[in-house]
N, CA, C and O atoms as a MOPAC input file, in Angstrom:
PM7 MOZYME 1SCF
protein

 N    109.82200 1    10.69300 1    34.99600 1
 C    108.51400 1    10.10700 1    34.77900 1
 C    107.44200 1    11.19300 1    34.79500 1
 O    106.49600 1    11.14300 1    34.01000 1
 N    107.59000 1    12.19600 1    35.70500 1
 C    106.59200 1    13.25700 1    35.77800 1
 C    106.51100 1    14.07300 1    34.49400 1
 O    105.48700 1    14.70200 1    34.22600 1
 N    107.56800 1    14.07200 1    33.70600 1
 C    107.56600 1    14.82800 1    32.45500 1
 C    107.26100 1    13.98000 1    31.22400 1
 O    107.19900 1    14.51800 1    30.11900 1
 N    107.07100 1    12.69300 1    31.37700 1
 C    106.81800 1    11.83300 1    30.20900 1
 C    105.65400 1    12.33100 1    29.35200 1
 O    105.80900 1    12.41000 1    28.13300 1
 N    104.48600 1    12.67400 1    29.92800 1
 C    103.38900 1    13.16700 1    29.07600 1
 C    103.72400 1    14.48800 1    28.38000 1
 O    103.27300 1    14.72200 1    27.25900 1
 N    104.50400 1    15.34700 1    29.02500 1
 C    104.90800 1    16.61100 1    28.40000 1
 C    105.88000 1    16.32500 1    27.26600 1
 O    105.72500 1    16.85800 1    26.16700 1
 N    106.87200 1    15.49600 1    27.51900 1
 C    107.88000 1    15.17600 1    26.50000 1
 C    107.27800 1    14.44600 1    25.30300 1
 O    107.77400 1    14.57000 1    24.18300 1
 N    106.20200 1    13.68200 1    25.54200 1
 C    105.53900 1    12.97600 1    24.44400 1
 C    104.50000 1    13.85300 1    23.75000 1
 O    103.81900 1    13.39900 1    22.83000 1
 N    104.37500 1    15.11000 1    24.18700 1
 C    103.41800 1    16.07000 1    23.63700 1
 C    101.97300 1    15.61000 1    23.83300 1
 O    101.10100 1    15.91900 1    23.02100 1
 N    101.72700 1    14.87200 1    24.91500 1
 C    100.37100 1    14.43700 1    25.27100 1
 C     99.71100 1    15.48200 1    26.16700 1
 O     98.49800 1    15.68500 1    26.10500 1
 N    100.51700 1    16.14600 1    27.00200 1
 C    100.02200 1    17.19100 1    27.90700 1
 C    100.94300 1    18.40200 1    27.79500 1
 O    102.15600 1    18.24200 1    27.65600 1
 N    100.38000 1    19.61700 1    27.85200 1
 C    101.21800 1    20.80800 1    27.72400 1
 C    102.00900 1    21.15100 1    28.98900 1
 O    103.04500 1    21.81200 1    28.91000 1
 N    101.52800 1    20.70700 1    30.15600 1
 C    102.19400 1    21.01400 1    31.42000 1
 C    102.09400 1    19.81400 1    32.36000 1
 O    101.22100 1    18.96700 1    32.17400 1
 N    102.95900 1    19.72200 1    33.35400 1
 C    102.89800 1    18.60200 1    34.29800 1
 C    101.57700 1    18.51900 1    35.05800 1
 O    101.07300 1    17.42200 1    35.29800 1
 N    101.01000 1    19.66200 1    35.44000 1
 C     99.75500 1    19.63800 1    36.19100 1
 C     98.55700 1    19.21700 1    35.34500 1
 O     97.49000 1    18.92100 1    35.88200 1
 N     98.72800 1    19.18800 1    34.03200 1
 C     97.66400 1    18.73700 1    33.14000 1
 C     97.87700 1    17.30600 1    32.65700 1
 O     97.06700 1    16.78400 1    31.89100 1
 N     98.94100 1    16.67900 1    33.08900 1
 C     99.23500 1    15.31300 1    32.65800 1
 C     98.48200 1    14.30000 1    33.51400 1
 O     98.19600 1    14.54600 1    34.68600 1
 N     98.17300 1    13.18100 1    32.91800 1
 C     97.45800 1    12.12800 1    33.64300 1
 C     98.45700 1    11.14000 1    34.23600 1
 O     99.51700 1    10.87900 1    33.66600 1
 N     98.09300 1    10.60400 1    35.38300 1
 C     98.83400 1     9.49200 1    35.99100 1
 C    100.29100 1     9.81800 1    36.33700 1
 O    101.17200 1     8.97900 1    36.14700 1
 N    100.54900 1    11.02400 1    36.84200 1
 C    101.90200 1    11.36100 1    37.29300 1
 C    101.84200 1    11.75500 1    38.76000 1
 O    100.81500 1    12.22700 1    39.24700 1
 N    102.94500 1    11.55800 1    39.45100 1
 C    102.96900 1    11.91300 1    40.86700 1
 C    102.90700 1    13.42100 1    41.06700 1
 O    102.32200 1    13.88400 1    42.04600 1
 N    103.49800 1    14.20100 1    40.15900 1
 C    103.45200 1    15.65300 1    40.31800 1
 C    102.01500 1    16.15000 1    40.23300 1
 O    101.63600 1    17.04600 1    40.98700 1
 N    101.21500 1    15.59800 1    39.34300 1
 C     99.80800 1    15.99700 1    39.25500 1
 C     99.06500 1    15.59500 1    40.51700 1
 O     98.26100 1    16.37400 1    41.03000 1
 N     99.31800 1    14.39000 1    41.03200 1
 C     98.65600 1    13.92900 1    42.25600 1
 C     99.02800 1    14.80700 1    43.44800 1
 O     98.16900 1    15.14700 1    44.26000 1
 N    100.30500 1    15.17400 1    43.55500 1
 C    100.74100 1    16.03100 1    44.66800 1
 C    100.08700 1    17.40900 1    44.58900 1
 O     99.62600 1    17.93300 1    45.60300 1
 N    100.04400 1    17.99300 1    43.40800 1
 C     99.42800 1    19.31200 1    43.24900 1
 C     97.92300 1    19.25100 1    43.49000 1
 O     97.35900 1    20.15000 1    44.11400 1
 N     97.27400 1    18.20700 1    43.00300 1
 C     95.83100 1    18.06200 1    43.21100 1
 C     95.51500 1    17.93500 1    44.70000 1
 O     94.53500 1    18.50800 1    45.17600 1
 N     96.33000 1    17.19500 1    45.43100 1
 C     96.11200 1    17.05200 1    46.87300 1
 C     96.26200 1    18.38700 1    47.58600 1
 O     95.45900 1    18.72700 1    48.45500 1
 N     97.28900 1    19.14100 1    47.21900 1
 C     97.48000 1    20.44800 1    47.84600 1
 C     96.32600 1    21.39500 1    47.54600 1
 O     95.89200 1    22.14500 1    48.42100 1
 N     95.83400 1    21.36400 1    46.32600 1
 C     94.73200 1    22.24900 1    45.95400 1
 C     93.43000 1    21.85300 1    46.64100 1
 O     92.52900 1    22.67900 1    46.78600 1
 N     93.32400 1    20.59000 1    47.06500 1
 C     92.13700 1    20.11200 1    47.78800 1
 C     92.34200 1    20.17900 1    49.30100 1
 O     91.53600 1    19.63600 1    50.05600 1
 N     93.40500 1    20.83300 1    49.74700 1
 C     93.71500 1    20.96700 1    51.17800 1
 C     94.00100 1    19.63100 1    51.84300 1
 O     93.74300 1    19.46600 1    53.03500 1
 N     94.52900 1    18.67900 1    51.09000 1
 C     94.94300 1    17.40600 1    51.67100 1
 C     96.43900 1    17.48200 1    51.94900 1
 O     97.19200 1    17.99300 1    51.12100 1
 N     96.88700 1    16.97600 1    53.11400 1
 C     98.30100 1    17.12300 1    53.46600 1
 C     99.26400 1    16.37300 1    52.55500 1
 O    100.36200 1    16.86600 1    52.29800 1
 N     98.89300 1    15.21700 1    52.06700 1
 C     99.76900 1    14.46600 1    51.16800 1
 C     98.93600 1    13.75700 1    50.12500 1
 O     97.74500 1    13.51400 1    50.32500 1
 N     99.56000 1    13.42700 1    49.02000 1
 C     98.88400 1    12.67300 1    47.97800 1
 C     98.79600 1    11.20700 1    48.40000 1
 O     99.77100 1    10.65100 1    48.90600 1
 N     97.64900 1    10.58200 1    48.20000 1
 C     97.51400 1     9.17400 1    48.57400 1
 C     98.55000 1     8.30300 1    47.86800 1
 O     98.82500 1     8.49300 1    46.68300 1
 N     99.10700 1     7.37500 1    48.58000 1
 C    100.04400 1     6.37000 1    48.04600 1
 C    101.39400 1     6.93900 1    47.60400 1
 O    102.16400 1     6.23400 1    46.95100 1
 N    101.69900 1     8.17800 1    47.93700 1
 C    102.99300 1     8.75600 1    47.57300 1
 C    103.78300 1     9.08100 1    48.83000 1
 O    103.23000 1     9.57600 1    49.81200 1
 N    105.05800 1     8.80400 1    48.79300 1
 C    105.93800 1     9.10800 1    49.90100 1
 C    106.05400 1    10.62700 1    50.00200 1
 O    106.31000 1    11.27500 1    48.98800 1
 N    105.88000 1    11.21300 1    51.17100 1
 C    105.91000 1    12.67600 1    51.27500 1
 C    107.32500 1    13.24300 1    51.17900 1
 O    108.30700 1    12.53900 1    51.41700 1
 N    107.41200 1    14.50400 1    50.83400 1
 C    108.67600 1    15.23200 1    50.90500 1
 C    108.85000 1    15.68500 1    52.35000 1
 O    107.88200 1    16.09100 1    52.99300 1
 N    110.07000 1    15.61800 1    52.86200 1
 C    110.29700 1    15.99900 1    54.25600 1
 C    111.25000 1    17.17100 1    54.40200 1
 O    111.58500 1    17.55300 1    55.52300 1
 N    111.68900 1    17.74600 1    53.30300 1
 C    112.55500 1    18.91900 1    53.38400 1
 C    114.02200 1    18.56100 1    53.41000 1
 O    114.41800 1    17.45300 1    53.04900 1
 N    114.81500 1    19.51200 1    53.84100 1
 C    116.26500 1    19.32100 1    53.88100 1
 C    116.65300 1    18.39200 1    55.01600 1
 O    116.03500 1    18.43800 1    56.07900 1
 N    117.67000 1    17.54000 1    54.81900 1
 C    118.10700 1    16.63600 1    55.88800 1
 C    118.49400 1    17.40800 1    57.14300 1
 O    119.15800 1    18.44200 1    57.08100 1
 N    118.06000 1    16.87700 1    58.28300 1
 C    118.35400 1    17.50400 1    59.56800 1
 C    118.19600 1    16.47700 1    60.67800 1
 O    117.73500 1    15.35700 1    60.45400 1
 N    118.58800 1    16.88200 1    61.87900 1
 C    118.40000 1    16.02600 1    63.04200 1
 C    116.90300 1    15.85900 1    63.27600 1
 O    116.12800 1    16.76500 1    62.97200 1
 N    116.48800 1    14.71500 1    63.81100 1
 C    115.06400 1    14.41700 1    64.01600 1
 C    114.28400 1    14.52300 1    62.70300 1
 O    113.19100 1    15.08900 1    62.66200 1
 N    114.84900 1    13.98200 1    61.65500 1
 C    114.27100 1    14.04500 1    60.32000 1
 C    112.97800 1    13.24600 1    60.25300 1
 O    112.98500 1    12.05600 1    60.57000 1
 N    111.86000 1    13.86300 1    59.84800 1
 C    110.64800 1    13.07800 1    59.65500 1
 C    110.81200 1    12.14600 1    58.46800 1
 O    111.63300 1    12.39100 1    57.58400 1
 N    110.04200 1    11.09300 1    58.45300 1
 C    110.12800 1    10.13700 1    57.35300 1
 C    109.63500 1    10.80000 1    56.06900 1
 O    108.58900 1    11.44800 1    56.05800 1
 N    110.38300 1    10.63400 1    55.00900 1
 C    109.99700 1    11.21200 1    53.73600 1
 C    111.20000 1    11.42400 1    52.84400 1
 O    112.33200 1    11.11700 1    53.22100 1
 N    110.95000 1    11.94400 1    51.67300 1
 C    112.00300 1    12.22700 1    50.70300 1
 C    112.75600 1    13.46600 1    51.17100 1
 O    112.14000 1    14.51500 1    51.35900 1
 N    114.07500 1    13.37600 1    51.36700 1
 C    114.82800 1    14.51800 1    51.89700 1
 C    115.06900 1    15.60100 1    50.85200 1
 O    116.20600 1    15.88000 1    50.47400 1
 N    113.99800 1    16.19200 1    50.40400 1
 C    114.01800 1    17.21000 1    49.36200 1
 C    112.79200 1    18.06400 1    49.60100 1
 O    111.77000 1    17.54400 1    50.04800 1
 N    112.85500 1    19.34900 1    49.32200 1
 C    111.69000 1    20.20300 1    49.51300 1
 C    110.76000 1    20.08900 1    48.31600 1
 O    111.21100 1    20.10300 1    47.17000 1
 N    109.46200 1    19.97600 1    48.57800 1
 C    108.46500 1    19.86800 1    47.51800 1
 C    108.57600 1    21.03300 1    46.54900 1
 O    108.52000 1    20.83800 1    45.33500 1
 N    108.73400 1    22.25500 1    47.07800 1
 C    108.79700 1    23.40700 1    46.17900 1
 C    110.03300 1    23.35000 1    45.28600 1
 O    109.98000 1    23.79000 1    44.13700 1
 N    111.14500 1    22.81600 1    45.79400 1
 C    112.34500 1    22.66100 1    44.96900 1
 C    112.12200 1    21.60600 1    43.88900 1
 O    112.56600 1    21.76900 1    42.75300 1
 N    111.43400 1    20.52800 1    44.24800 1
 C    111.13800 1    19.48300 1    43.26800 1
 C    110.25000 1    20.04200 1    42.14100 1
 O    110.50700 1    19.79500 1    40.96300 1
 N    109.22400 1    20.78100 1    42.50800 1
 C    108.33000 1    21.33900 1    41.49300 1
 C    109.06600 1    22.32700 1    40.59100 1
 O    108.82700 1    22.37200 1    39.38400 1
 N    109.95900 1    23.11400 1    41.18100 1
 C    110.75800 1    24.04800 1    40.38500 1
 C    111.67400 1    23.28500 1    39.42700 1
 O    111.85300 1    23.69100 1    38.27900 1
 N    112.24700 1    22.18900 1    39.89800 1
 C    113.10900 1    21.36400 1    39.05000 1
 C    112.31500 1    20.75300 1    37.89000 1
 O    112.78100 1    20.75300 1    36.75000 1
 N    111.12500 1    20.23500 1    38.17800 1
 C    110.27600 1    19.66200 1    37.12300 1
 C    109.91100 1    20.73900 1    36.10800 1
 O    109.97200 1    20.50900 1    34.90000 1
 N    109.53100 1    21.91000 1    36.60300 1
 C    109.16100 1    23.02500 1    35.71700 1
 C    110.33900 1    23.43700 1    34.83000 1
 O    110.18800 1    23.55500 1    33.61500 1
 N    111.50600 1    23.65600 1    35.43000 1
 C    112.67600 1    24.08300 1    34.67800 1
 C    113.06800 1    23.03000 1    33.64000 1
 O    113.34400 1    23.35500 1    32.48500 1
 N    113.08900 1    21.77700 1    34.06300 1
 C    113.47000 1    20.69500 1    33.15100 1
 C    112.47300 1    20.58300 1    32.00200 1
 O    112.86400 1    20.37600 1    30.85300 1
 N    111.19400 1    20.71900 1    32.31000 1
 C    110.15500 1    20.60900 1    31.28100 1
 C    110.20100 1    21.72300 1    30.25400 1
 O    109.72000 1    21.54600 1    29.13500 1
 N    110.76200 1    22.85400 1    30.60400 1
 C    110.87100 1    23.97300 1    29.65900 1
 C    112.04400 1    23.82000 1    28.69100 1
 O    112.13300 1    24.54400 1    27.69900 1
 N    112.93500 1    22.88600 1    28.97600 1
 C    114.09800 1    22.68600 1    28.10800 1
 C    113.67400 1    21.95700 1    26.83700 1
 O    113.00100 1    20.92800 1    26.89400 1
 N    114.06900 1    22.49300 1    25.70600 1
 C    113.75300 1    21.88900 1    24.40600 1
 C    114.82700 1    20.85800 1    24.09200 1
 O    116.02600 1    21.12700 1    24.16100 1
 N    114.34500 1    19.66000 1    23.74300 1
 C    115.28400 1    18.58700 1    23.39100 1
 C    114.96400 1    18.09400 1    21.99100 1
 O    113.79800 1    17.90200 1    21.64600 1
 N    115.98100 1    17.89400 1    21.19800 1
 C    115.78600 1    17.42700 1    19.82800 1
 C    115.19000 1    16.02500 1    19.76700 1
 O    114.51100 1    15.67700 1    18.80000 1
 N    115.44400 1    15.21900 1    20.79700 1
 C    114.96500 1    13.82900 1    20.76800 1
 C    113.57900 1    13.66700 1    21.39600 1
 O    113.10500 1    12.54000 1    21.54100 1
 N    112.91700 1    14.76900 1    21.77100 1
 C    111.57900 1    14.71600 1    22.37000 1
 C    110.63800 1    15.63300 1    21.60900 1
 O    111.04400 1    16.67900 1    21.10200 1
 N    109.36800 1    15.22700 1    21.53400 1
 C    108.40000 1    16.01300 1    20.77700 1
 C    107.89400 1    17.24200 1    21.52400 1
 O    107.57900 1    18.25800 1    20.90400 1
 N    107.81500 1    17.15500 1    22.86900 1
 C    107.17900 1    18.23900 1    23.60200 1
 C    108.03800 1    18.85800 1    24.68500 1
 O    109.07100 1    18.31900 1    25.08300 1
 N    107.57300 1    20.02200 1    25.15300 1
 C    108.18600 1    20.74000 1    26.26200 1
 C    107.15300 1    21.73900 1    26.78500 1
 O    106.13800 1    21.98700 1    26.13300 1
 N    107.41200 1    22.30400 1    27.95300 1
 C    106.55500 1    23.35400 1    28.48700 1
 C    106.91600 1    24.63600 1    27.74000 1
 O    108.07200 1    25.06000 1    27.73400 1
 N    105.92600 1    25.23400 1    27.12200 1
 C    106.17100 1    26.43900 1    26.33100 1
 C    106.71400 1    27.57200 1    27.20500 1
 O    106.20900 1    27.81500 1    28.30100 1
 N    107.72400 1    28.24700 1    26.72000 1
 C    108.32700 1    29.35600 1    27.45700 1
 C    107.39500 1    30.55700 1    27.58400 1
 O    107.63800 1    31.44700 1    28.39800 1
 N    106.33500 1    30.58700 1    26.78800 1
 C    105.37200 1    31.68100 1    26.87500 1
 C    104.37400 1    31.48500 1    28.01400 1
 O    103.65700 1    32.41800 1    28.37400 1
 N    104.32200 1    30.27300 1    28.58600 1
 C    103.40900 1    30.01800 1    29.69700 1
 C    103.94200 1    30.65100 1    30.97700 1
 O    105.15300 1    30.72000 1    31.18400 1
 N    103.02500 1    31.11500 1    31.84100 1
 C    103.49100 1    31.65900 1    33.12100 1
 C    104.07600 1    30.54400 1    33.99900 1
 O    103.89300 1    29.36600 1    33.69200 1
 N    104.77000 1    30.89400 1    35.07500 1
 C    105.32000 1    29.88900 1    35.98400 1
 C    104.20900 1    29.04700 1    36.63000 1
 O    103.04100 1    29.43600 1    36.64000 1
 N    104.59600 1    27.90900 1    37.15800 1
 C    103.65100 1    26.94400 1    37.72200 1
 C    102.70900 1    27.56200 1    38.75400 1
 O    101.49800 1    27.36200 1    38.66200 1
 N    103.22200 1    28.30100 1    39.72500 1
 C    102.36000 1    28.86800 1    40.75600 1
 C    101.31400 1    29.80100 1    40.16000 1
 O    100.16300 1    29.80000 1    40.59800 1
 N    101.69700 1    30.58800 1    39.17500 1
 C    100.74700 1    31.48600 1    38.52200 1
 C     99.69900 1    30.68600 1    37.74800 1
 O     98.52300 1    31.04800 1    37.75000 1
 N    100.11400 1    29.60300 1    37.08800 1
 C     99.15600 1    28.76800 1    36.35100 1
 C     98.12800 1    28.16100 1    37.28400 1
 O     96.96900 1    27.98200 1    36.91000 1
 N     98.55600 1    27.83900 1    38.51700 1
 C     97.64600 1    27.24000 1    39.49300 1
 C     96.86700 1    28.28700 1    40.28600 1
 O     95.98100 1    27.94400 1    41.07000 1
 N     97.19500 1    29.55800 1    40.08400 1
 C     96.51600 1    30.61800 1    40.81100 1
 C     96.88900 1    30.66700 1    42.27900 1
 O     96.06900 1    31.05500 1    43.11200 1
 N     98.12700 1    30.27700 1    42.61600 1
 C     98.58600 1    30.25200 1    44.00200 1
 C     99.46000 1    31.44900 1    44.32200 1
 O    100.33300 1    31.81900 1    43.53700 1
 N     99.22300 1    32.05100 1    45.47200 1
 C    100.03900 1    33.13600 1    45.96000 1
 C    101.37200 1    32.56100 1    46.43100 1
 O    101.36900 1    31.60700 1    47.20800 1
 N    102.50700 1    33.09900 1    45.99400 1
 C    103.81300 1    32.54400 1    46.38500 1
 C    104.03800 1    32.48400 1    47.89200 1
 O    104.60900 1    31.50800 1    48.37900 1
 N    103.60200 1    33.50500 1    48.65500 1
 C    103.79500 1    33.48800 1    50.10500 1
 C    102.96900 1    32.38600 1    50.76500 1
 O    103.45000 1    31.69200 1    51.66100 1
 N    101.73600 1    32.23300 1    50.32100 1
 C    100.86700 1    31.17400 1    50.85400 1
 C    101.44900 1    29.80800 1    50.51000 1
 O    101.44700 1    28.90100 1    51.34200 1
 N    101.94300 1    29.66300 1    49.29200 1
 C    102.54600 1    28.40200 1    48.85000 1
 C    103.76700 1    28.05500 1    49.69100 1
 O    103.92700 1    26.90900 1    50.11100 1
 N    104.62100 1    29.03100 1    49.93800 1
 C    105.81200 1    28.79500 1    50.74500 1
 C    105.42700 1    28.36700 1    52.15400 1
 O    106.02500 1    27.44300 1    52.70700 1
 N    104.43900 1    29.02600 1    52.73600 1
 C    103.96000 1    28.67500 1    54.07200 1
 C    103.43100 1    27.23500 1    54.08600 1
 O    103.74300 1    26.47100 1    55.00000 1
 N    102.63800 1    26.86400 1    53.08500 1
 C    102.08100 1    25.51400 1    53.01500 1
 C    103.18700 1    24.47800 1    52.87900 1
 O    103.18800 1    23.47900 1    53.59900 1
 N    104.12300 1    24.69900 1    51.97100 1
 C    105.22000 1    23.74000 1    51.76700 1
 C    106.05800 1    23.58100 1    53.02600 1
 O    106.44000 1    22.46700 1    53.38500 1
 N    106.34200 1    24.67800 1    53.68900 1
 C    107.15300 1    24.62600 1    54.90400 1
 C    106.44200 1    23.83500 1    55.98900 1
 O    107.07800 1    23.06100 1    56.70400 1
 N    105.14400 1    24.01500 1    56.12200 1
 C    104.37500 1    23.29800 1    57.13400 1
 C    104.30700 1    21.80300 1    56.81900 1
 O    104.35200 1    20.97900 1    57.73300 1
 N    104.20200 1    21.45300 1    55.56400 1
 C    104.17600 1    20.03500 1    55.17900 1
 C    105.49700 1    19.39000 1    55.54600 1
 O    105.52200 1    18.29200 1    56.10000 1
 N    106.59500 1    20.06700 1    55.24000 1
 C    107.91800 1    19.49500 1    55.48000 1
 C    108.23000 1    19.36200 1    56.96500 1
 O    109.09700 1    18.56900 1    57.33100 1
 N    107.55700 1    20.10700 1    57.82600 1
 C    107.74400 1    19.96100 1    59.27000 1
 C    106.81700 1    18.89300 1    59.82700 1
 O    106.88000 1    18.59000 1    61.01800 1
 N    105.95200 1    18.31000 1    58.98900 1
 C    105.04200 1    17.27600 1    59.44800 1
 C    103.77700 1    17.82700 1    60.07300 1
 O    103.03600 1    17.08200 1    60.71500 1
 N    103.51000 1    19.11700 1    59.90400 1
 C    102.30800 1    19.72900 1    60.46100 1
 C    101.10400 1    19.43700 1    59.58400 1
 O    101.23500 1    19.07900 1    58.41400 1
 N     99.93400 1    19.59800 1    60.17300 1
 C     98.69500 1    19.43600 1    59.41500 1
 C     98.51300 1    20.68400 1    58.56700 1
 O     98.68600 1    21.80200 1    59.05000 1
 N     98.16800 1    20.49100 1    57.31200 1
 C     98.01000 1    21.59700 1    56.38100 1
 C     96.62400 1    21.53100 1    55.77500 1
 O     96.13600 1    20.44900 1    55.44700 1
 N     95.99300 1    22.67000 1    55.62700 1
 C     94.70000 1    22.72300 1    54.96400 1
 C     93.86000 1    23.85600 1    55.50500 1
 O     94.29400 1    24.62600 1    56.36200 1
 N     92.64600 1    23.94100 1    54.98600 1
 C     91.72300 1    24.95600 1    55.47400 1
 C     91.33400 1    24.60400 1    56.90500 1
 O     91.52500 1    23.47100 1    57.34600 1
 N     90.78900 1    25.57900 1    57.62700 1
 C     90.41100 1    25.32900 1    59.02300 1
 C     89.42900 1    24.16600 1    59.11800 1
 O     89.55300 1    23.32100 1    60.00500 1
 N     88.45200 1    24.11700 1    58.20700 1
 C     87.46700 1    23.02500 1    58.25400 1
 C     88.11100 1    21.67800 1    57.94100 1
 O     87.75200 1    20.66800 1    58.54700 1
 N     89.05800 1    21.64800 1    57.00200 1
 C     89.72500 1    20.39100 1    56.66500 1
 C     90.59600 1    19.90000 1    57.81700 1
 O     90.64400 1    18.70400 1    58.10400 1
 N     91.29100 1    20.84400 1    58.48000 1
 C     92.14200 1    20.47800 1    59.62100 1
 C     91.27400 1    19.92800 1    60.74700 1
 O     91.59300 1    18.88900 1    61.32400 1
 N     90.18000 1    20.61700 1    61.06300 1
 C     89.29100 1    20.15600 1    62.13600 1
 C     88.67400 1    18.79800 1    61.80700 1
 O     88.49600 1    17.96800 1    62.69800 1
 N     88.35000 1    18.56700 1    60.54400 1
 C     87.78000 1    17.27300 1    60.15100 1
 C     88.80400 1    16.15000 1    60.25000 1
 O     88.43400 1    14.99800 1    60.47800 1
 N     90.09100 1    16.46900 1    60.08100 1
 C     91.14800 1    15.45000 1    60.12900 1
 C     91.51700 1    15.04500 1    61.54700 1
 O     92.03900 1    13.95000 1    61.75500 1
 N     91.25800 1    15.90500 1    62.52800 1
 C     91.69600 1    15.64700 1    63.90800 1
 C     91.21700 1    14.30400 1    64.46200 1
 O     92.03900 1    13.57600 1    65.02000 1
 N     89.93600 1    13.93000 1    64.34300 1
 C     89.51600 1    12.63300 1    64.88600 1
 C     90.24100 1    11.44800 1    64.23900 1
 O     90.50100 1    10.44500 1    64.90400 1
 N     90.55900 1    11.55500 1    62.97600 1
 C     91.26900 1    10.48100 1    62.27400 1
 C     92.71300 1    10.35300 1    62.74600 1
 O     93.34100 1     9.30900 1    62.57500 1
 N     93.22700 1    11.41500 1    63.33700 1
 C     94.59900 1    11.42800 1    63.83900 1
 C     94.65300 1    11.24300 1    65.35800 1
 O     95.70200 1    11.39200 1    65.98400 1
 N     93.48000 1    10.91000 1    65.93500 1
 C     93.35800 1    10.75700 1    67.38900 1
 C     93.81200 1    12.01500 1    68.13300 1
 O     94.48300 1    11.93600 1    69.16200 1
 N     93.44200 1    13.15200 1    67.60300 1
 C     93.78400 1    14.43300 1    68.22500 1
 C     92.50800 1    15.23500 1    68.40400 1
 O     91.57200 1    15.13000 1    67.61200 1
 N     92.48900 1    16.04700 1    69.47000 1
 C     91.32600 1    16.90000 1    69.73200 1
 C     91.53500 1    18.32700 1    69.24600 1
 O     90.58100 1    19.03200 1    68.91800 1
 N     92.79900 1    18.74200 1    69.20500 1
 C     93.08400 1    20.10500 1    68.76300 1
 C     94.48900 1    20.16000 1    68.16000 1
 O     95.28300 1    19.22800 1    68.29200 1
 N     94.76100 1    21.26000 1    67.51000 1
 C     96.07700 1    21.50800 1    66.93800 1
 C     96.65000 1    22.71100 1    67.66400 1
 O     96.05800 1    23.79000 1    67.65100 1
 N     97.79400 1    22.52900 1    68.29200 1
 C     98.39300 1    23.66000 1    68.97600 1
 C     98.97600 1    24.61400 1    67.94300 1
 O     99.56400 1    24.19500 1    66.94600 1
 N     98.80300 1    25.88800 1    68.20100 1
 C     99.37200 1    26.91000 1    67.31900 1
 C     98.74900 1    26.91600 1    65.95400 1
 O     99.43000 1    27.19600 1    64.96700 1
 N     97.45300 1    26.61200 1    65.86700 1
 C     96.77300 1    26.58500 1    64.56900 1
 C     96.87700 1    27.95500 1    63.92600 1
 O     96.37000 1    28.94900 1    64.44600 1
 N     97.55200 1    27.98300 1    62.77100 1
 C     97.69900 1    29.21200 1    62.00900 1
 C     97.39200 1    28.88200 1    60.57700 1
 O     98.09700 1    28.08700 1    59.95400 1
 N     96.36200 1    29.47400 1    60.05000 1
 C     95.91000 1    29.16500 1    58.71100 1
 C     96.50400 1    30.14700 1    57.70900 1
 O     96.62700 1    31.33500 1    58.00600 1
 N     96.87100 1    29.66500 1    56.52900 1
 C     97.38300 1    30.58500 1    55.51100 1
 C     96.26700 1    31.48600 1    54.99700 1
 O     95.10500 1    31.08200 1    54.96400 1
 N     96.61300 1    32.69100 1    54.60100 1
 C     95.64300 1    33.58800 1    53.96800 1
 C     95.40000 1    33.10600 1    52.55800 1
 O     96.34400 1    32.78800 1    51.83600 1
 N     94.14100 1    33.04900 1    52.15800 1
 C     93.82100 1    32.59100 1    50.79100 1
 C     93.44900 1    33.74800 1    49.91900 1
 O     93.14900 1    33.56000 1    48.74000 1

């Protein structure tokens, strides 16, 4: 479903498509929101004490969508052009910062800028975040 606009040649990339969960997830991350509204979160690889969520890593899902979208199919009009840079480069994201953010989301930690994290604390009935470590931007 996330590739439908790309395959129909309506959007050149998943992050530019309208009304897809991949676009909503990326938009939330770029706005320093921990999860996309109304979407079940990714929780990472299955393990003991598994948080509620899709047992798949967000970064692996995005890589799968990207790789699949680049495949040319005779029965579809569109695909992600092979001349385009990878998804993280298109979004202007540093790979190390992205990995840190994805890992923190999958552990159920609060993710975002310092101001966004502090603003979220009252809504979560928390006064502070232990071990607050912000990614370098």
